[in-house]
Short mmCIF file of C-alpha atoms and ligand atoms in Angstrom, two decimals:
data_model
loop_
_atom_site.label_atom_id
_atom_site.label_comp_id
_atom_site.label_asym_id
_atom_site.label_seq_id
_atom_site.Cartn_x
_atom_site.Cartn_y
_atom_site.Cartn_z
CA MET A 514 51.94 212.56 249.10
CA PRO A 515 50.29 213.66 246.04
CA MET A 516 50.36 211.26 242.70
CA PRO A 517 53.08 211.91 240.34
CA HIS A 518 52.21 214.68 238.07
CA ARG A 519 52.51 213.01 234.99
CA THR A 520 49.88 210.16 236.30
CA GLN A 521 48.10 213.41 237.60
CA GLN A 522 47.93 214.66 234.06
CA GLN A 523 46.62 211.68 232.67
CA VAL A 524 43.80 211.45 235.25
CA ILE A 525 42.89 215.06 234.33
CA LYS A 526 42.69 214.16 230.77
CA ARG A 527 40.64 211.24 231.15
CA ARG A 528 38.47 213.60 233.26
CA LEU A 529 38.12 216.12 230.34
CA ARG A 530 37.54 213.28 227.59
CA GLY A 531 34.20 213.97 226.08
CA LYS A 532 33.43 217.12 228.00
CA GLU A 533 32.48 220.22 226.00
CA GLY A 534 31.53 223.71 226.91
CA ALA A 535 29.78 224.32 229.90
CA GLU A 536 30.29 220.82 231.30
CA ARG A 537 34.31 221.03 230.53
CA ILE A 538 34.50 224.42 232.23
CA ARG A 539 32.85 223.09 235.35
CA GLU A 540 35.25 220.13 235.48
CA LEU A 541 38.26 222.11 234.72
CA ARG A 542 37.36 224.43 237.61
CA ALA A 543 36.90 221.43 239.88
CA ILE A 544 40.23 220.18 239.07
CA LEU A 545 41.74 223.44 239.95
CA ALA A 546 40.11 223.61 243.15
CA GLU A 547 41.63 220.01 244.00
CA LEU A 548 45.38 220.82 242.80
CA PRO A 549 47.86 221.40 245.37
CA GLY A 550 48.83 225.08 245.40
CA TYR A 551 52.38 224.82 244.81
CA ARG A 552 53.93 227.60 243.22
CA ASN A 553 56.86 226.16 241.26
CA GLY A 554 57.89 222.46 240.36
CA PRO A 555 55.98 220.35 238.10
CA TYR A 556 52.64 220.77 240.16
CA ALA A 557 52.80 224.66 239.18
CA ASP A 558 53.10 223.68 235.45
CA LEU A 559 50.40 221.30 235.75
CA ARG A 560 48.20 224.09 237.18
CA LYS A 561 49.26 226.25 234.66
CA TRP A 562 48.35 223.80 232.00
CA VAL A 563 44.73 223.33 233.32
CA GLU A 564 44.42 226.86 233.42
CA GLY A 565 45.31 227.15 229.92
CA GLU A 566 42.73 224.49 229.09
CA LEU A 567 40.31 226.49 231.18
CA THR A 568 40.83 229.79 228.66
CA ALA A 569 40.58 227.66 225.58
CA ALA A 570 37.63 226.30 226.72
CA ARG A 571 35.59 229.64 227.73
CA THR A 572 36.94 230.94 224.23
CA ARG A 573 35.37 227.98 222.26
CA LYS A 574 32.18 228.24 224.25
CA ARG A 575 31.89 231.63 222.60
CA VAL A 576 32.56 229.92 219.20
CA VAL A 577 29.61 228.59 217.54
CA HIS A 578 27.29 226.38 219.63
CA ARG A 579 24.87 224.82 217.00
CA ASP A 580 23.95 221.83 215.09
CA SER A 581 23.95 223.53 211.65
CA ILE A 582 24.79 226.82 210.00
CA ALA A 583 23.65 227.70 206.76
CA VAL A 584 25.65 229.47 204.31
CA ARG A 585 23.82 230.65 201.32
CA ARG A 586 25.55 229.41 198.18
CA GLU A 587 26.33 232.18 195.54
CA GLY A 588 28.22 231.81 192.20
CA ALA A 589 29.75 228.93 190.43
CA ALA A 590 31.57 227.38 193.24
CA GLN A 591 32.23 227.42 196.89
CA ILE A 592 35.32 227.27 198.13
CA ALA A 593 36.29 226.57 201.75
CA PHE A 594 39.19 228.65 203.41
CA VAL A 595 40.11 226.31 206.40
CA GLY A 596 43.05 225.96 208.96
CA PRO A 597 44.03 226.62 212.31
CA PRO A 598 43.31 229.84 214.24
CA ASN A 599 45.36 232.92 213.37
CA ALA A 600 46.41 231.33 209.99
CA GLY A 601 45.31 234.29 208.10
CA LYS A 602 42.29 233.17 206.37
CA SER A 603 40.12 236.17 206.96
CA SER A 604 43.36 238.52 205.73
CA LEU A 605 43.01 236.19 202.55
CA LEU A 606 39.33 236.30 202.06
CA GLN A 607 39.53 240.08 202.31
CA ALA A 608 42.48 240.71 200.08
CA LEU A 609 40.70 238.44 197.57
CA SER A 610 37.27 240.05 197.80
CA ALA A 611 35.80 243.58 198.90
CA ILE A 612 34.47 242.36 202.27
CA GLN A 613 35.40 243.71 205.13
CA ILE A 614 36.39 241.07 208.17
CA ARG A 615 37.66 241.35 211.59
CA THR A 616 41.14 239.93 211.63
CA GLY A 617 43.09 239.84 214.44
CA ASP A 618 46.42 238.67 216.09
CA TYR A 619 44.92 236.44 218.28
CA ALA A 620 43.06 232.71 217.87
CA PHE A 621 39.29 232.56 216.88
CA THR A 622 38.91 236.32 215.97
CA THR A 623 36.11 234.61 213.47
CA THR A 624 33.40 232.59 215.17
CA ARG A 625 31.23 231.87 212.36
CA PRO A 626 31.62 230.94 208.75
CA VAL A 627 31.84 234.07 206.63
CA ALA A 628 31.21 234.33 202.96
CA ALA A 629 32.43 236.53 200.28
CA THR A 630 32.13 236.27 196.55
CA THR A 631 34.85 237.40 194.29
CA ARG A 632 35.36 237.05 190.33
CA LEU A 633 38.09 235.07 189.09
CA GLY A 634 38.63 235.35 185.43
CA GLY A 635 35.06 236.83 185.36
CA VAL A 636 33.26 234.09 186.90
CA LEU A 637 31.61 234.63 190.55
CA VAL A 638 32.88 232.28 192.93
CA GLN A 639 32.16 232.07 196.75
CA LEU A 640 34.83 231.88 199.15
CA VAL A 641 33.97 230.93 202.96
CA GLU A 642 35.88 230.97 205.95
CA ILE A 643 35.48 228.15 207.98
CA PRO A 644 36.81 229.24 211.77
CA GLY A 645 37.70 227.47 214.68
CA LEU A 646 38.23 224.02 213.32
CA ILE A 647 40.29 222.41 216.38
CA GLU A 648 41.51 218.79 217.16
CA GLY A 649 38.31 216.89 218.33
CA ALA A 650 36.23 218.74 215.67
CA ALA A 651 34.85 215.58 213.98
CA ASP A 652 33.57 214.69 217.63
CA ASP A 653 31.95 218.12 218.03
CA ARG A 654 34.50 219.89 220.00
CA GLY A 655 34.15 223.27 219.54
CA GLY A 656 31.00 223.16 217.87
CA GLY A 657 33.02 221.19 215.07
CA ARG A 658 29.81 219.28 213.79
CA ALA A 659 28.11 222.43 212.47
CA LEU A 660 31.24 223.73 211.04
CA LEU A 661 32.06 220.51 209.29
CA GLY A 662 28.43 220.70 207.96
CA VAL A 663 29.09 223.84 206.32
CA LEU A 664 32.76 222.30 204.71
CA ARG A 665 30.80 219.00 203.64
CA ASN A 666 28.93 221.32 201.08
CA ALA A 667 31.78 223.28 199.57
CA ASP A 668 33.27 222.29 196.28
CA ALA A 669 36.85 222.62 197.50
CA ILE A 670 38.99 223.46 200.08
CA VAL A 671 41.86 225.79 200.59
CA TRP A 672 43.98 224.72 203.54
CA CYS A 673 45.51 227.92 205.09
CA HIS A 674 48.71 227.05 206.99
CA ALA A 675 51.18 230.21 207.85
CA CYS A 676 54.72 229.72 206.65
CA ASP A 677 56.08 230.20 210.23
CA ARG A 678 54.29 227.19 212.03
CA PRO A 679 54.98 223.84 212.04
CA VAL A 680 53.38 221.72 209.68
CA GLU A 681 51.56 219.40 212.27
CA GLU A 682 49.07 221.92 212.99
CA LEU A 683 47.63 221.74 209.56
CA GLU A 684 47.78 218.09 209.66
CA THR A 685 45.82 217.71 212.88
CA ILE A 686 42.82 219.71 211.11
CA ARG A 687 43.09 217.50 207.93
CA ASP A 688 42.94 214.44 209.99
CA GLU A 689 39.47 215.78 211.81
CA VAL A 690 38.36 216.63 207.80
CA ALA A 691 39.37 213.33 206.96
CA ALA A 692 37.89 211.51 209.96
CA ALA A 693 34.44 213.23 209.35
CA GLY A 694 34.41 211.94 205.78
CA ILE A 695 35.15 214.74 203.61
CA GLU A 696 37.39 214.68 200.63
CA LEU A 697 37.45 217.54 198.43
CA PRO A 698 39.98 218.85 195.74
CA ALA A 699 42.26 221.00 197.68
CA LEU A 700 45.61 223.07 197.63
CA VAL A 701 47.60 224.70 200.42
CA ALA A 702 47.94 228.22 200.48
CA ALA A 703 51.34 228.73 202.59
CA THR A 704 50.32 232.32 204.00
CA LYS A 705 52.33 234.84 205.69
CA SER A 706 54.89 234.27 203.08
CA ASP A 707 56.63 237.37 203.75
CA GLU A 708 57.75 236.12 206.91
CA ALA A 709 59.25 232.65 206.50
CA PRO A 710 59.67 230.28 203.39
CA ALA A 711 56.63 228.06 202.32
CA PRO A 712 57.06 224.41 203.62
CA THR A 713 56.71 221.50 200.85
CA HIS A 714 53.75 219.28 201.16
CA PRO A 715 54.07 215.38 200.43
CA GLU A 716 50.73 215.40 198.56
CA LEU A 717 49.12 218.73 198.03
CA ARG A 718 50.22 221.55 195.76
CA VAL A 719 51.42 224.53 197.97
CA VAL A 720 50.84 228.14 196.78
CA PRO A 721 52.96 230.64 198.99
CA VAL A 722 50.87 233.67 199.47
CA SER A 723 51.10 236.64 201.34
CA VAL A 724 48.36 239.96 201.58
CA LEU A 725 51.40 242.32 201.16
CA ASP A 726 52.15 240.71 197.74
CA ASP A 727 49.75 241.36 194.83
CA ALA A 728 51.27 239.43 192.50
CA SER A 729 51.28 236.30 195.06
CA LEU A 730 47.34 236.91 195.18
CA ASP A 731 47.00 236.91 191.50
CA ARG A 732 48.87 233.73 191.35
CA LEU A 733 46.57 232.11 193.97
CA ARG A 734 43.40 233.42 192.09
CA HIS A 735 44.56 231.58 188.96
CA GLU A 736 45.11 228.41 191.13
CA LEU A 737 41.85 228.81 192.62
CA TRP A 738 40.07 228.80 189.56
CA THR A 739 41.95 225.61 188.37
CA LEU A 740 40.64 224.02 191.90
CA THR A 741 37.26 224.45 191.04
CA GLY A 742 37.51 222.36 188.00
CA LEU A 743 35.08 224.42 185.98
CA LEU A 744 35.22 225.75 182.44
CA ARG A 745 34.87 229.10 181.35
CA VAL A 746 33.29 229.50 177.95
CA TYR A 747 33.05 233.33 176.69
CA LEU A 748 30.40 234.25 174.23
CA ARG A 749 30.88 236.04 170.85
CA ASP A 750 28.52 238.74 171.62
CA GLY A 751 30.95 239.68 174.94
CA GLY A 752 29.70 240.05 178.56
CA ASP A 753 30.98 237.58 181.28
CA PRO A 754 31.94 234.23 180.62
CA VAL A 755 29.78 231.18 181.42
CA ALA A 756 30.78 228.74 184.04
CA LEU A 757 30.20 225.10 183.08
CA ARG A 758 30.90 221.82 184.92
CA PRO A 759 33.11 219.62 182.16
CA PRO A 760 32.33 217.76 180.25
CA ALA A 761 30.03 220.63 178.59
CA THR A 762 29.05 220.91 175.16
CA VAL A 763 27.70 223.74 172.68
CA LEU A 764 23.95 222.58 173.95
CA ASP A 765 25.05 222.91 177.86
CA VAL A 766 26.04 226.67 176.86
CA ALA A 767 22.81 227.14 174.75
CA ASP A 768 21.22 225.81 177.69
CA THR A 769 22.28 228.76 180.17
CA ILE A 770 21.76 231.08 177.77
CA HIS A 771 17.89 230.19 177.30
CA HIS A 772 16.42 226.78 177.56
CA GLU A 773 14.57 227.50 174.16
CA LEU A 774 17.85 227.99 172.91
CA ARG A 775 18.80 224.68 173.67
CA ASN A 776 15.90 223.21 171.42
CA ARG A 777 16.74 225.79 168.61
CA CYS A 778 20.57 225.33 168.40
CA THR A 779 21.98 223.43 165.43
CA GLY A 780 25.63 223.91 166.50
CA ALA A 781 28.18 226.59 167.09
CA ARG A 782 31.15 228.39 165.65
CA ILE A 783 34.08 228.41 168.08
CA TRP A 784 37.37 229.84 168.56
CA GLY A 785 40.06 228.92 171.42
CA PRO A 786 41.56 225.72 172.73
CA SER A 787 38.98 223.17 171.32
CA ALA A 788 38.96 224.86 167.72
CA ARG A 789 41.17 223.35 165.05
CA PHE A 790 41.02 226.67 163.47
CA PRO A 791 39.33 229.91 164.60
CA GLY A 792 35.66 229.98 163.59
CA GLN A 793 35.62 226.34 163.14
CA GLN A 794 31.87 225.17 162.81
CA VAL A 795 30.88 222.36 165.02
CA GLY A 796 27.69 220.39 166.04
CA ARG A 797 25.44 220.69 169.35
CA GLU A 798 27.74 217.64 170.93
CA HIS A 799 30.94 219.55 170.48
CA GLU A 800 32.86 219.14 173.61
CA LEU A 801 34.24 222.82 174.97
CA ARG A 802 37.71 223.41 176.77
CA ASP A 803 38.32 226.36 179.18
CA GLY A 804 38.61 229.52 177.45
CA ASP A 805 36.60 228.59 174.40
CA THR A 806 34.77 231.63 172.50
CA VAL A 807 31.31 230.27 171.32
CA ASP A 808 29.14 231.72 168.71
CA ILE A 809 25.48 229.61 168.89
CA LEU A 810 24.02 228.95 165.60
CA ASP A 811 20.34 228.41 165.75
CA ARG A 812 17.28 227.89 163.40
N1 GTP B 1637 52.99 239.14 207.64
C1 GTP B 1637 51.71 239.08 207.27
N2 GTP B 1637 50.85 238.76 208.32
C2 GTP B 1637 49.56 238.12 207.86
C3 GTP B 1637 49.41 237.99 206.62
N3 GTP B 1637 47.99 237.60 206.76
C4 GTP B 1637 47.73 237.72 207.84
N4 GTP B 1637 48.48 238.09 208.70
C5 GTP B 1637 48.13 238.46 210.16
O1 GTP B 1637 48.23 237.36 210.75
C6 GTP B 1637 47.12 237.53 212.17
C7 GTP B 1637 45.93 236.63 211.79
O2 GTP B 1637 45.15 237.04 210.79
P1 GTP B 1637 43.56 236.62 210.45
O3 GTP B 1637 43.34 236.95 209.06
O4 GTP B 1637 42.74 237.19 211.47
O5 GTP B 1637 43.75 234.92 210.93
P2 GTP B 1637 42.44 234.02 210.94
O6 GTP B 1637 42.81 232.73 210.10
O7 GTP B 1637 41.21 234.54 209.88
O8 GTP B 1637 42.39 233.66 212.27
P3 GTP B 1637 41.07 233.35 213.29
O9 GTP B 1637 39.54 233.79 212.50
O10 GTP B 1637 41.24 233.97 214.52
O11 GTP B 1637 40.96 231.81 213.30
C8 GTP B 1637 46.83 239.22 211.79
O12 GTP B 1637 47.52 239.88 212.91
C9 GTP B 1637 47.12 239.55 210.40
O13 GTP B 1637 47.46 240.62 210.31
C10 GTP B 1637 50.33 238.06 205.66
O14 GTP B 1637 50.14 237.56 204.51
N5 GTP B 1637 51.69 238.44 206.22
MG1 MG B 1638 39.47 234.94 210.95
#
């Protein structure tokens, strides 16, 4: 008489604990061989569950298995797109940039971090899809440690969560990231908003978005810029704005143009949010705001 199937499942889970990759696959195969071959009833369900675990373990084994993966930083900030498999991370990245990535209606389409640069209000920002984070990632399940290492270097997180999925899926991944000690400014991109209403979140700002809806993508871009926490300062001569980490002064702007200019700078004329009136003359230490236009004055 075999033991009750519930007990059996617990025993199996214990046998699998801490086992990853080839080791997990070996153990799952051994378990399958030992299970009684009933065709229906609880034992048949248990067999199905073990077979499911085997498939998942095989998929994950193909997913990154390295201690560290490097993503070369580009642009003024790096924003990581994190979420359960199939949440629409690649599709979003593609819709927000010029990159071509594989997307698919199945889990683990993306197996390595994918980076793409995009302009947010004229400033170059890097978006990175962090693939394959699953329960247990903080304990290196599914090569989680390397992926979390990439995430640790980012400036902000966009939690990608499909509107038609239970919120618990996202919370599982947030727990893993928290367990890894990673705390970054974040928002939830409620993806596939054309399919279901966006959920609410007790802590995080939720931005509904669909790759089929350009207006929603524009709203997301706007939110992404705010998430970077950076300031955009325009130069009077024109051209792309300069991105600065606040607090930023006239001297900081001069410095990004040329180190020499920092020394020669005597102040600036400014237009925009931090100016009391258009063209106000200010000193070198004047603090700038997002959207200011600056004309550096030098000796
Ligand atoms: N209806 C709808 N479907 C979407 C949207 N965005 C993505 N999808 C679909 O969702 C599926 C998964 O998309 P991906 O972008 O590959 O998702 P992912 O999070 O990168 O998936 P993995 O890399 O496998 O973890 C694909 O079939 C997409 O076509 C959307 O805004 N609306
Ligand atoms: Mg993907």
